[in-house]
GROMACS .gro file of C-alpha atoms in nm:
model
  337
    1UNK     CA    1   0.575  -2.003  -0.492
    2UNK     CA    2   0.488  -1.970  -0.851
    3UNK     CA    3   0.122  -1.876  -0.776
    4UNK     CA    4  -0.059  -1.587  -0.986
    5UNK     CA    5  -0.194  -1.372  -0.729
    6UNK     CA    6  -0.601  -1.468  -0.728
    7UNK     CA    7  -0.469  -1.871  -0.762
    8UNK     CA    8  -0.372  -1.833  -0.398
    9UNK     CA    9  -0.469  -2.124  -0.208
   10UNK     CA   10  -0.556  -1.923   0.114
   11UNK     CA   11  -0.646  -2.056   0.478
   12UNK     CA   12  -0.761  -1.815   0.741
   13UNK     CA   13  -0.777  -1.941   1.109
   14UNK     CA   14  -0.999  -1.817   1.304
   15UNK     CA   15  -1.354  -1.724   1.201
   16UNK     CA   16  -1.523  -1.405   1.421
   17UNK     CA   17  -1.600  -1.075   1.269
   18UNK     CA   18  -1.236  -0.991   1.171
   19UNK     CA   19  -1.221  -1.324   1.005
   20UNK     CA   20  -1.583  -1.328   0.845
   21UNK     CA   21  -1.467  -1.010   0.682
   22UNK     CA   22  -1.153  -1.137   0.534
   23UNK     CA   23  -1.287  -1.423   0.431
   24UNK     CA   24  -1.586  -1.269   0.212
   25UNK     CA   25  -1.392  -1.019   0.095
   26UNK     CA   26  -1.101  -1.234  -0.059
   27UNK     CA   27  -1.328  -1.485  -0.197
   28UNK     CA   28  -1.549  -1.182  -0.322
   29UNK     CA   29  -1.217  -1.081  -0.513
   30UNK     CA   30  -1.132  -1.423  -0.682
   31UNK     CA   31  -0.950  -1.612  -0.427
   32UNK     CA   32  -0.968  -1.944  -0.327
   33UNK     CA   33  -1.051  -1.944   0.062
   34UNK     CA   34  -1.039  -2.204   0.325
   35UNK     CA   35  -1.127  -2.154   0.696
   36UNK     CA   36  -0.972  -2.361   0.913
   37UNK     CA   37  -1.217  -2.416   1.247
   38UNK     CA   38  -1.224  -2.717   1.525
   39UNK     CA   39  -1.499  -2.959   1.450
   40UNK     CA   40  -1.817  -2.879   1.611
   41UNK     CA   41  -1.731  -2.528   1.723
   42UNK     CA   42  -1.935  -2.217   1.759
   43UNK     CA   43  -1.840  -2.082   1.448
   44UNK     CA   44  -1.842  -2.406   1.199
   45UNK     CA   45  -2.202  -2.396   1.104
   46UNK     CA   46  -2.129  -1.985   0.966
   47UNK     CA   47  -1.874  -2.027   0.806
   48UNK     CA   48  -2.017  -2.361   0.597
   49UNK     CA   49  -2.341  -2.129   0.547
   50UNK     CA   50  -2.186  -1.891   0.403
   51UNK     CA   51  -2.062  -2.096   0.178
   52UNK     CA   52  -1.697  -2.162   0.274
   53UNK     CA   53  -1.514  -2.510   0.295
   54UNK     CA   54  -1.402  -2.545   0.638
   55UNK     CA   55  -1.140  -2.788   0.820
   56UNK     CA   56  -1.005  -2.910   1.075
   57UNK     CA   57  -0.727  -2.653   1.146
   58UNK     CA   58  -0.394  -2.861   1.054
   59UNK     CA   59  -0.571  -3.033   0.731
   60UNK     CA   60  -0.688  -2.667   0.663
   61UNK     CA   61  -0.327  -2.555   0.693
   62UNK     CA   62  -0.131  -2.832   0.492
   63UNK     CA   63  -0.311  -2.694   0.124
   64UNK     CA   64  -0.212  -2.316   0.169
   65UNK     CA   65  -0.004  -2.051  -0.015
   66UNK     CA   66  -0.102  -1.823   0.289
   67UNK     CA   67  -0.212  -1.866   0.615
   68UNK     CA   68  -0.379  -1.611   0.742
   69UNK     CA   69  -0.386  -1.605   1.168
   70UNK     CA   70  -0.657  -1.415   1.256
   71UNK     CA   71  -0.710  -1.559   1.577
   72UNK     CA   72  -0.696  -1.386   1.944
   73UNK     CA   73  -0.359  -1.273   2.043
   74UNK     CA   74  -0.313  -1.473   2.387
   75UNK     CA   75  -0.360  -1.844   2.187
   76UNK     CA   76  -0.199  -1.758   1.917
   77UNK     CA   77   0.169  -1.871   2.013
   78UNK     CA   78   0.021  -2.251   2.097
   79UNK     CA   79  -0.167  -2.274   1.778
   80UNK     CA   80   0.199  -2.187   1.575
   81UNK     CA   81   0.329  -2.474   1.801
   82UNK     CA   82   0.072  -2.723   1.754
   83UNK     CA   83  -0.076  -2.635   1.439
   84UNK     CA   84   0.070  -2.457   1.168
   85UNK     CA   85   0.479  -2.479   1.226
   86UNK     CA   86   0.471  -2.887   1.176
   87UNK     CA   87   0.232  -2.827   0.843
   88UNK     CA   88   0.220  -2.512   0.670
   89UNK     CA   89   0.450  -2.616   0.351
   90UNK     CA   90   0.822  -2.496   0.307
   91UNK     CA   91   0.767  -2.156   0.181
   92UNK     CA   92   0.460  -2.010   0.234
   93UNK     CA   93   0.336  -1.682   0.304
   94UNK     CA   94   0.228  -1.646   0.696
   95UNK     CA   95   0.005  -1.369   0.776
   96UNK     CA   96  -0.128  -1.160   1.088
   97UNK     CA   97  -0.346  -0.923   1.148
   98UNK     CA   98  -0.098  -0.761   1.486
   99UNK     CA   99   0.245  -0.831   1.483
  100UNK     CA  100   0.231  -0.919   1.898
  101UNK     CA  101   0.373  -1.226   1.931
  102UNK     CA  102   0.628  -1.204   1.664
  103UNK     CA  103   0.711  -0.850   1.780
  104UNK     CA  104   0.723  -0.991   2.154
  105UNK     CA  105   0.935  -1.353   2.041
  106UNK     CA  106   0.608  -1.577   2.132
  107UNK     CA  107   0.621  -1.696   1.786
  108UNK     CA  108   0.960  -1.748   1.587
  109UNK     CA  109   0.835  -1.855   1.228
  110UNK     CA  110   1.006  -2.107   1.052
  111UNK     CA  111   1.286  -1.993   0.857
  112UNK     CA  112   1.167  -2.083   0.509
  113UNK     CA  113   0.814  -1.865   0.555
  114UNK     CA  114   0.759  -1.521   0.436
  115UNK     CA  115   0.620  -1.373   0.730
  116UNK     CA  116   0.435  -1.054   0.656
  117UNK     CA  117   0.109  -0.835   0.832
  118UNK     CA  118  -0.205  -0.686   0.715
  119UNK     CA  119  -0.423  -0.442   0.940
  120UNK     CA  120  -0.690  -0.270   0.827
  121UNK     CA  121  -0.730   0.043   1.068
  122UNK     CA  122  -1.133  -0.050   1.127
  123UNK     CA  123  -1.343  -0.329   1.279
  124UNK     CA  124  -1.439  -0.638   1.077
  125UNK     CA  125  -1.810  -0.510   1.014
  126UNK     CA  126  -1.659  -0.179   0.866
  127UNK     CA  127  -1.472  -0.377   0.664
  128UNK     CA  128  -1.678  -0.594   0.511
  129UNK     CA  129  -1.926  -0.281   0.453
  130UNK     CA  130  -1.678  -0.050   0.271
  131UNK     CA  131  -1.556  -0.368   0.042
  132UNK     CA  132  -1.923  -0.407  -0.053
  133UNK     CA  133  -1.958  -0.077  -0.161
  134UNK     CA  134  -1.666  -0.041  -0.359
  135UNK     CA  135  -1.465   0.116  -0.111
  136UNK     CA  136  -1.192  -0.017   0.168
  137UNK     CA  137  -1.098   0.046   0.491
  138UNK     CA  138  -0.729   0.182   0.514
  139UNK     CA  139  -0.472  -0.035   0.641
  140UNK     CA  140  -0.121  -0.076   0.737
  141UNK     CA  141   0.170  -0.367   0.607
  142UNK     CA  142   0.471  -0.483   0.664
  143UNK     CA  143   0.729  -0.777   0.610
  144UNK     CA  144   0.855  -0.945   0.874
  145UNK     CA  145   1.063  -1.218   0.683
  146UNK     CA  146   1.107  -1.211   0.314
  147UNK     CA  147   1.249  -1.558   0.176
  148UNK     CA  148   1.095  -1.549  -0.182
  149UNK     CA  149   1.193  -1.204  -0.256
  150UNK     CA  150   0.843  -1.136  -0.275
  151UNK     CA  151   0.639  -1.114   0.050
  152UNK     CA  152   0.605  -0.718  -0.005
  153UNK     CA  153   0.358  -0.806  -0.288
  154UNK     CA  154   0.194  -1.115  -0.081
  155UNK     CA  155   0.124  -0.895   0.163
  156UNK     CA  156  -0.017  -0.618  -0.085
  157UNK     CA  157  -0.221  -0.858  -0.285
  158UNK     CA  158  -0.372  -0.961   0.033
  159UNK     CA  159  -0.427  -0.604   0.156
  160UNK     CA  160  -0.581  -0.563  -0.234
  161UNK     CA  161  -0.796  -0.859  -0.178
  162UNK     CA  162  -0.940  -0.765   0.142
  163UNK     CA  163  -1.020  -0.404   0.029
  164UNK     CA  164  -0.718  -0.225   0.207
  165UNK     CA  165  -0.566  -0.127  -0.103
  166UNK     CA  166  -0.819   0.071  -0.243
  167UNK     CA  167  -0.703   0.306   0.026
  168UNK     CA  168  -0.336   0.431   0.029
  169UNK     CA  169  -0.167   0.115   0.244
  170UNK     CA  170   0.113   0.250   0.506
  171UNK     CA  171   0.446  -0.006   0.509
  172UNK     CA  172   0.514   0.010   0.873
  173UNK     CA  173   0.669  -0.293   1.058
  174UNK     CA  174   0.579  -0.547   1.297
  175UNK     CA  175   0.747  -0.342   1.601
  176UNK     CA  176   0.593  -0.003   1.500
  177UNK     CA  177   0.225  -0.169   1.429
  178UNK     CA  178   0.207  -0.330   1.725
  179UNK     CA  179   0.384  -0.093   1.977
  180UNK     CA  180   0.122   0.232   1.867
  181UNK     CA  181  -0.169  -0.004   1.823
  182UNK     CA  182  -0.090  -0.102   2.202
  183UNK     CA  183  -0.058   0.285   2.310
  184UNK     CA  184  -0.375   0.429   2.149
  185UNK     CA  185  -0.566   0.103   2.301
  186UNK     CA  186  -0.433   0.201   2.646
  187UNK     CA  187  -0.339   0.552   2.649
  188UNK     CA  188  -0.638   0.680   2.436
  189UNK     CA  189  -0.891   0.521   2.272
  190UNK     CA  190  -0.978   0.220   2.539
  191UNK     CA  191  -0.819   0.285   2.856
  192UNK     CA  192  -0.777   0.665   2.836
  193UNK     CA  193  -1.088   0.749   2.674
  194UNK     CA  194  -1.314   0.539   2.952
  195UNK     CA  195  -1.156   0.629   3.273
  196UNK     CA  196  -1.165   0.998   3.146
  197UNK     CA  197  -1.561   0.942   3.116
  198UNK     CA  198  -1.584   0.750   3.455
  199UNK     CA  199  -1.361   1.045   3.641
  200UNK     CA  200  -1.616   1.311   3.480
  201UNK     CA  201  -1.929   1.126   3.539
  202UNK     CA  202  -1.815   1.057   3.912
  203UNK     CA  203  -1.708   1.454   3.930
  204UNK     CA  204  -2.027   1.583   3.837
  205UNK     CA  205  -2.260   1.324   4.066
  206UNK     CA  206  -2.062   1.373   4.368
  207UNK     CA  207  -2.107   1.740   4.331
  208UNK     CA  208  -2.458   1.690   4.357
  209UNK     CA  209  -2.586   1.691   4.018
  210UNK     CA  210  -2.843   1.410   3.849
  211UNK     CA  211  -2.645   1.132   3.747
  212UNK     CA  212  -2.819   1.097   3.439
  213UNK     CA  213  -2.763   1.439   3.335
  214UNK     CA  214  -2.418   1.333   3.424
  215UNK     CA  215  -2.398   1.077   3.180
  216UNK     CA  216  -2.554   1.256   2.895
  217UNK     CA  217  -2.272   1.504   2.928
  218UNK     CA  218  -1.992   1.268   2.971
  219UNK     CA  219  -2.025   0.951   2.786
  220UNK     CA  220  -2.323   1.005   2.504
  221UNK     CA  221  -2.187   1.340   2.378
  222UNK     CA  222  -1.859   1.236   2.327
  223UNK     CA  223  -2.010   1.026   2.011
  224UNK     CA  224  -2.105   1.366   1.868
  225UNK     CA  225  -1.677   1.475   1.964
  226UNK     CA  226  -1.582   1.160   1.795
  227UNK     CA  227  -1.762   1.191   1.473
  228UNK     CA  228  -1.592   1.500   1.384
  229UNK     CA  229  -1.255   1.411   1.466
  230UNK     CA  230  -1.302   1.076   1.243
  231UNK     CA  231  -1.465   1.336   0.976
  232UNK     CA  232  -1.224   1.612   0.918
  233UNK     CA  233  -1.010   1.606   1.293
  234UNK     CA  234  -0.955   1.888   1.577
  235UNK     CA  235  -1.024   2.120   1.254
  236UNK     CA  236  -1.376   2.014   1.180
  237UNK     CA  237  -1.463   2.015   1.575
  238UNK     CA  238  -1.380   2.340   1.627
  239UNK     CA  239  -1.597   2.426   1.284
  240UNK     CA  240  -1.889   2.276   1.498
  241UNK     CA  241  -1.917   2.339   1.824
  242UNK     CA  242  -1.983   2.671   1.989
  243UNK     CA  243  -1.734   2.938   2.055
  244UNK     CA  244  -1.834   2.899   2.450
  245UNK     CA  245  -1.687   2.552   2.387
  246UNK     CA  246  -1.406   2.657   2.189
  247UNK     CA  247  -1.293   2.882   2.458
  248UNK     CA  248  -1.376   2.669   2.765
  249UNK     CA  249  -1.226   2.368   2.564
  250UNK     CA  250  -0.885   2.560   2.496
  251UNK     CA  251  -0.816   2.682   2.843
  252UNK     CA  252  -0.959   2.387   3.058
  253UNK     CA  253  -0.851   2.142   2.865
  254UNK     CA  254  -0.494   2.113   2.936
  255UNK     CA  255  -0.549   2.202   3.331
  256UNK     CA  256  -0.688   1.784   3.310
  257UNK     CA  257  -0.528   1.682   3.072
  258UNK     CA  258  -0.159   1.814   3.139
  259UNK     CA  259   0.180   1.747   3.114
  260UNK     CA  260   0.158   1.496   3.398
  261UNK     CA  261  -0.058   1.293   3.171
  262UNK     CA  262   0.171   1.312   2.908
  263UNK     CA  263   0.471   1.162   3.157
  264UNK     CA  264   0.247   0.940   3.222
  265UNK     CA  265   0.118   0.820   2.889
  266UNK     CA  266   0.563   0.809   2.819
  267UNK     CA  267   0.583   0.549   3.062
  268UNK     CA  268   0.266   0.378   2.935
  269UNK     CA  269   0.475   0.382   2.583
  270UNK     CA  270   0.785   0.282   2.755
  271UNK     CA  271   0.693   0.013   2.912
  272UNK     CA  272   0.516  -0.141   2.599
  273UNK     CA  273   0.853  -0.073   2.417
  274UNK     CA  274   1.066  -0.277   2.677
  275UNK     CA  275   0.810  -0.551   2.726
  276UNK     CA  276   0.730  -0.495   3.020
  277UNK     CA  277   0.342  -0.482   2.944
  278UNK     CA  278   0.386  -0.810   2.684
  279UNK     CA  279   0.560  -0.990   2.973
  280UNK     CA  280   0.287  -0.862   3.258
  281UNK     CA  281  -0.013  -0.965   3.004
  282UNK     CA  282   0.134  -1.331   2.934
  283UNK     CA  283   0.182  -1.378   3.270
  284UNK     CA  284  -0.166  -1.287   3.354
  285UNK     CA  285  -0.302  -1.508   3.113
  286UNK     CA  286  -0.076  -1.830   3.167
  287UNK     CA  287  -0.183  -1.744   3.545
  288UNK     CA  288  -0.549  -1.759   3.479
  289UNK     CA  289  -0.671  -1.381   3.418
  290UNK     CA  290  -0.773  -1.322   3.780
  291UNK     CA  291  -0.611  -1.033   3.799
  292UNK     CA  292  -0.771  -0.920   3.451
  293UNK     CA  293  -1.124  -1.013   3.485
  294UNK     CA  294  -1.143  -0.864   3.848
  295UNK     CA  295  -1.038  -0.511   3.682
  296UNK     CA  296  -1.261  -0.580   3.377
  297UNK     CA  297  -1.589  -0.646   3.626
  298UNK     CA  298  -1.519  -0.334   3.809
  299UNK     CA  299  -1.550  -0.170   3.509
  300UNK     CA  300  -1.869  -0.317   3.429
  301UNK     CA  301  -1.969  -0.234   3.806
  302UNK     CA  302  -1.901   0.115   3.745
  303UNK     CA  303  -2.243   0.279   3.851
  304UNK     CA  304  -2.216   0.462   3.497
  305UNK     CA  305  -2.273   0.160   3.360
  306UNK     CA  306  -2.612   0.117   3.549
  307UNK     CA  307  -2.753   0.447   3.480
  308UNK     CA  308  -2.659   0.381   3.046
  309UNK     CA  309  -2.836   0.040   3.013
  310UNK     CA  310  -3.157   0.235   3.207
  311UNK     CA  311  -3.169   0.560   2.943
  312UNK     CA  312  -3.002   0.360   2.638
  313UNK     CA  313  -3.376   0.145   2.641
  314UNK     CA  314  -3.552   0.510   2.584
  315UNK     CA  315  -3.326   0.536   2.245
  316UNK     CA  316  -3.485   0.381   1.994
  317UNK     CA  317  -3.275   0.464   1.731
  318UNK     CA  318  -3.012   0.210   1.902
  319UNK     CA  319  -2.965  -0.166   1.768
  320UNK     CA  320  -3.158  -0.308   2.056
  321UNK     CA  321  -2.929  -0.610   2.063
  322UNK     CA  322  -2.573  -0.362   2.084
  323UNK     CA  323  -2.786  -0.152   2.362
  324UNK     CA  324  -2.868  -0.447   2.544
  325UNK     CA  325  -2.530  -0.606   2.569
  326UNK     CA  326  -2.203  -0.575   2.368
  327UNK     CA  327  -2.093  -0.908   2.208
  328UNK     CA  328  -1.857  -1.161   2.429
  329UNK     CA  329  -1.522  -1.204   2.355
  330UNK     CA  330  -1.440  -1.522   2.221
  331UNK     CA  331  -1.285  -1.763   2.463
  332UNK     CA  332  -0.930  -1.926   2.388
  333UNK     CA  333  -1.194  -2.245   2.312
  334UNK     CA  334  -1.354  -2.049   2.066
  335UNK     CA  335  -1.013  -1.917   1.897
  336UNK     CA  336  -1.050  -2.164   1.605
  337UNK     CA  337  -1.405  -2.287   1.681
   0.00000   0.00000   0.00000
């Protein structure tokens, strides 16, 4: 590929807030961008008003130095099959955004592609927002495939364009992104962090206390937690909060959260690192996600849930729109719509 780095010819599937971002940022920073999107989707009629020429996915494909895959994880391994494999040209850089499927063997890239990752460690909104302001949201790289000698600097120039690089970017590797990015969503930040919440809220209501006290204590607050571990960590929480806290905090928090939780949150890992969850979550999907969206409606049954939507309409400082309801996921339709 005897490209200078801005006279990249670069195609990004896939056009929801991750996406957006990328796109605007990389065309902000000289590139030439093309989104590739199905005819008449959702998504089509944003991406041409912000100014972007858009295609039908394989046409969009054919022209690139880079192809950016920036779609959800479960379609991912069909639109390789279908779409890119039989016309992204001998050579070219393929990019994604969580190694999953190549990590997993859902996708085995061609071997003349440099196959490389980008993930910024922040939402698409975030950024978009710290490109415009001259900043970047850190992110991670790595090289999957190198058969130009050069995909390390494909992959930086693509982590420059986006913003990443204005940060210090972390080489990691497809197995390591994608094994602790699965962990902290299950263990911690998604799965741990919610049914820790739910367990308190339900503690404190069945012992007879208001439930929207309850809530105030369990699920707003921890916003106020949050914000000083993302500012300065455990150090700058314990600057903060009372000693009464500190104390109760240091001697009550590892009765709940205790060694058990830490076997447990091993096998979590382990069974990530054998594929036992990859195999389980294709499976579900393939099957038709009854399984999944069961589990996901009992967790918007949770009476917690209830009792937030009634005092999140008294905070006006809220977006009404994000107090209201959260965005949908896109559907597998949507993936490239």
């Amino acid at each position: 590929m005897s490209t200078t780095p801005t006279s990249l010819r670069i195609t990004l599937l896939g056009y929801g807030s991750e996406g957006r971002a990328h796109a605007l940022n990389l065309r902000d920073s000289g590139f030439d961008v093309t989104v590739g999107l199905r005819p008449g989707g959702p998504t089509e009629l944003k991406a041409r008003a912000d100014g972007f020429a858009v295609k039908a996915p394989a046409d969009a494909v054919k022209g690139a130095d880079l192809v950016a895959v920036l779609t959800p994880d479960m379609v991912q391994a069909q639109l390789y099959r279908d779409v890119i494999e039989p016309n992204i040209r001998a050579g070219a850089v393929l990019l994604f955004a969580h190694g999953f499927n190549v990590h997993f063997g859902q996708i085995t890239p061609r071997d003349d592609l440099d196959v490389v990752l980008v993930a910024p460690k922040g939402p698409g909104a975030l950024v978009r927002r710290e490109y415009e302001i001259g900043r970047g949201v850190p992110s991670v790289y790595a090289v999957h495939q190198d058969r130009s000698g050069r995909a390390e600097q494909h992959a930086l120039t693509y982590c420059g364009g986006i913003g990443g690089a204005r940060q210090n970017a972390i080489r990691t590797t497809f197995k390591e992104e994608t094994e602790t990015d699965l962990f902290g969503e299950q263990a911690v930040l998604c799965g741990g962090a919610t049914r820790l919440v739910q367990l308190g809220w339900e503690t404190l209501v069945e012992a007879g206390y208001q439930p929207e006290v309850a809530y105030y204590e369990c699920l707003h607050e921890l916003k106020l937690i949050v914000d000083l571990f993302y500012e300065g960590g455990v150090t700058r929480m314990h600057e903060f909060i009372s000693e009464t806290a500190q104390y109760g905090a240091l001697t009550r928090g590892p009765v709940v959260v205790d060694d058990h939780a830490k076997a447990q949150m091993k096998q979590v890992l382990a069974q990530i690192q054998d594929g036992t969850f990859a195999r389980q979550w294709i499976a579900e999907y393939q099957a038709g996600n009854a399984q999944y969206k069961a589990l996901k409606q009992g967790d918007l049954d949770h009476p917690i849930e209830a009792v937030g939507r009634k005092l999140r309409a008294g905070m006006k400082w809220l977006d009404g729109a994000t107090a209201a309801k959260a965005p949908a996921a896109p559907t597998p339709e949507q993936a490239v719509a």
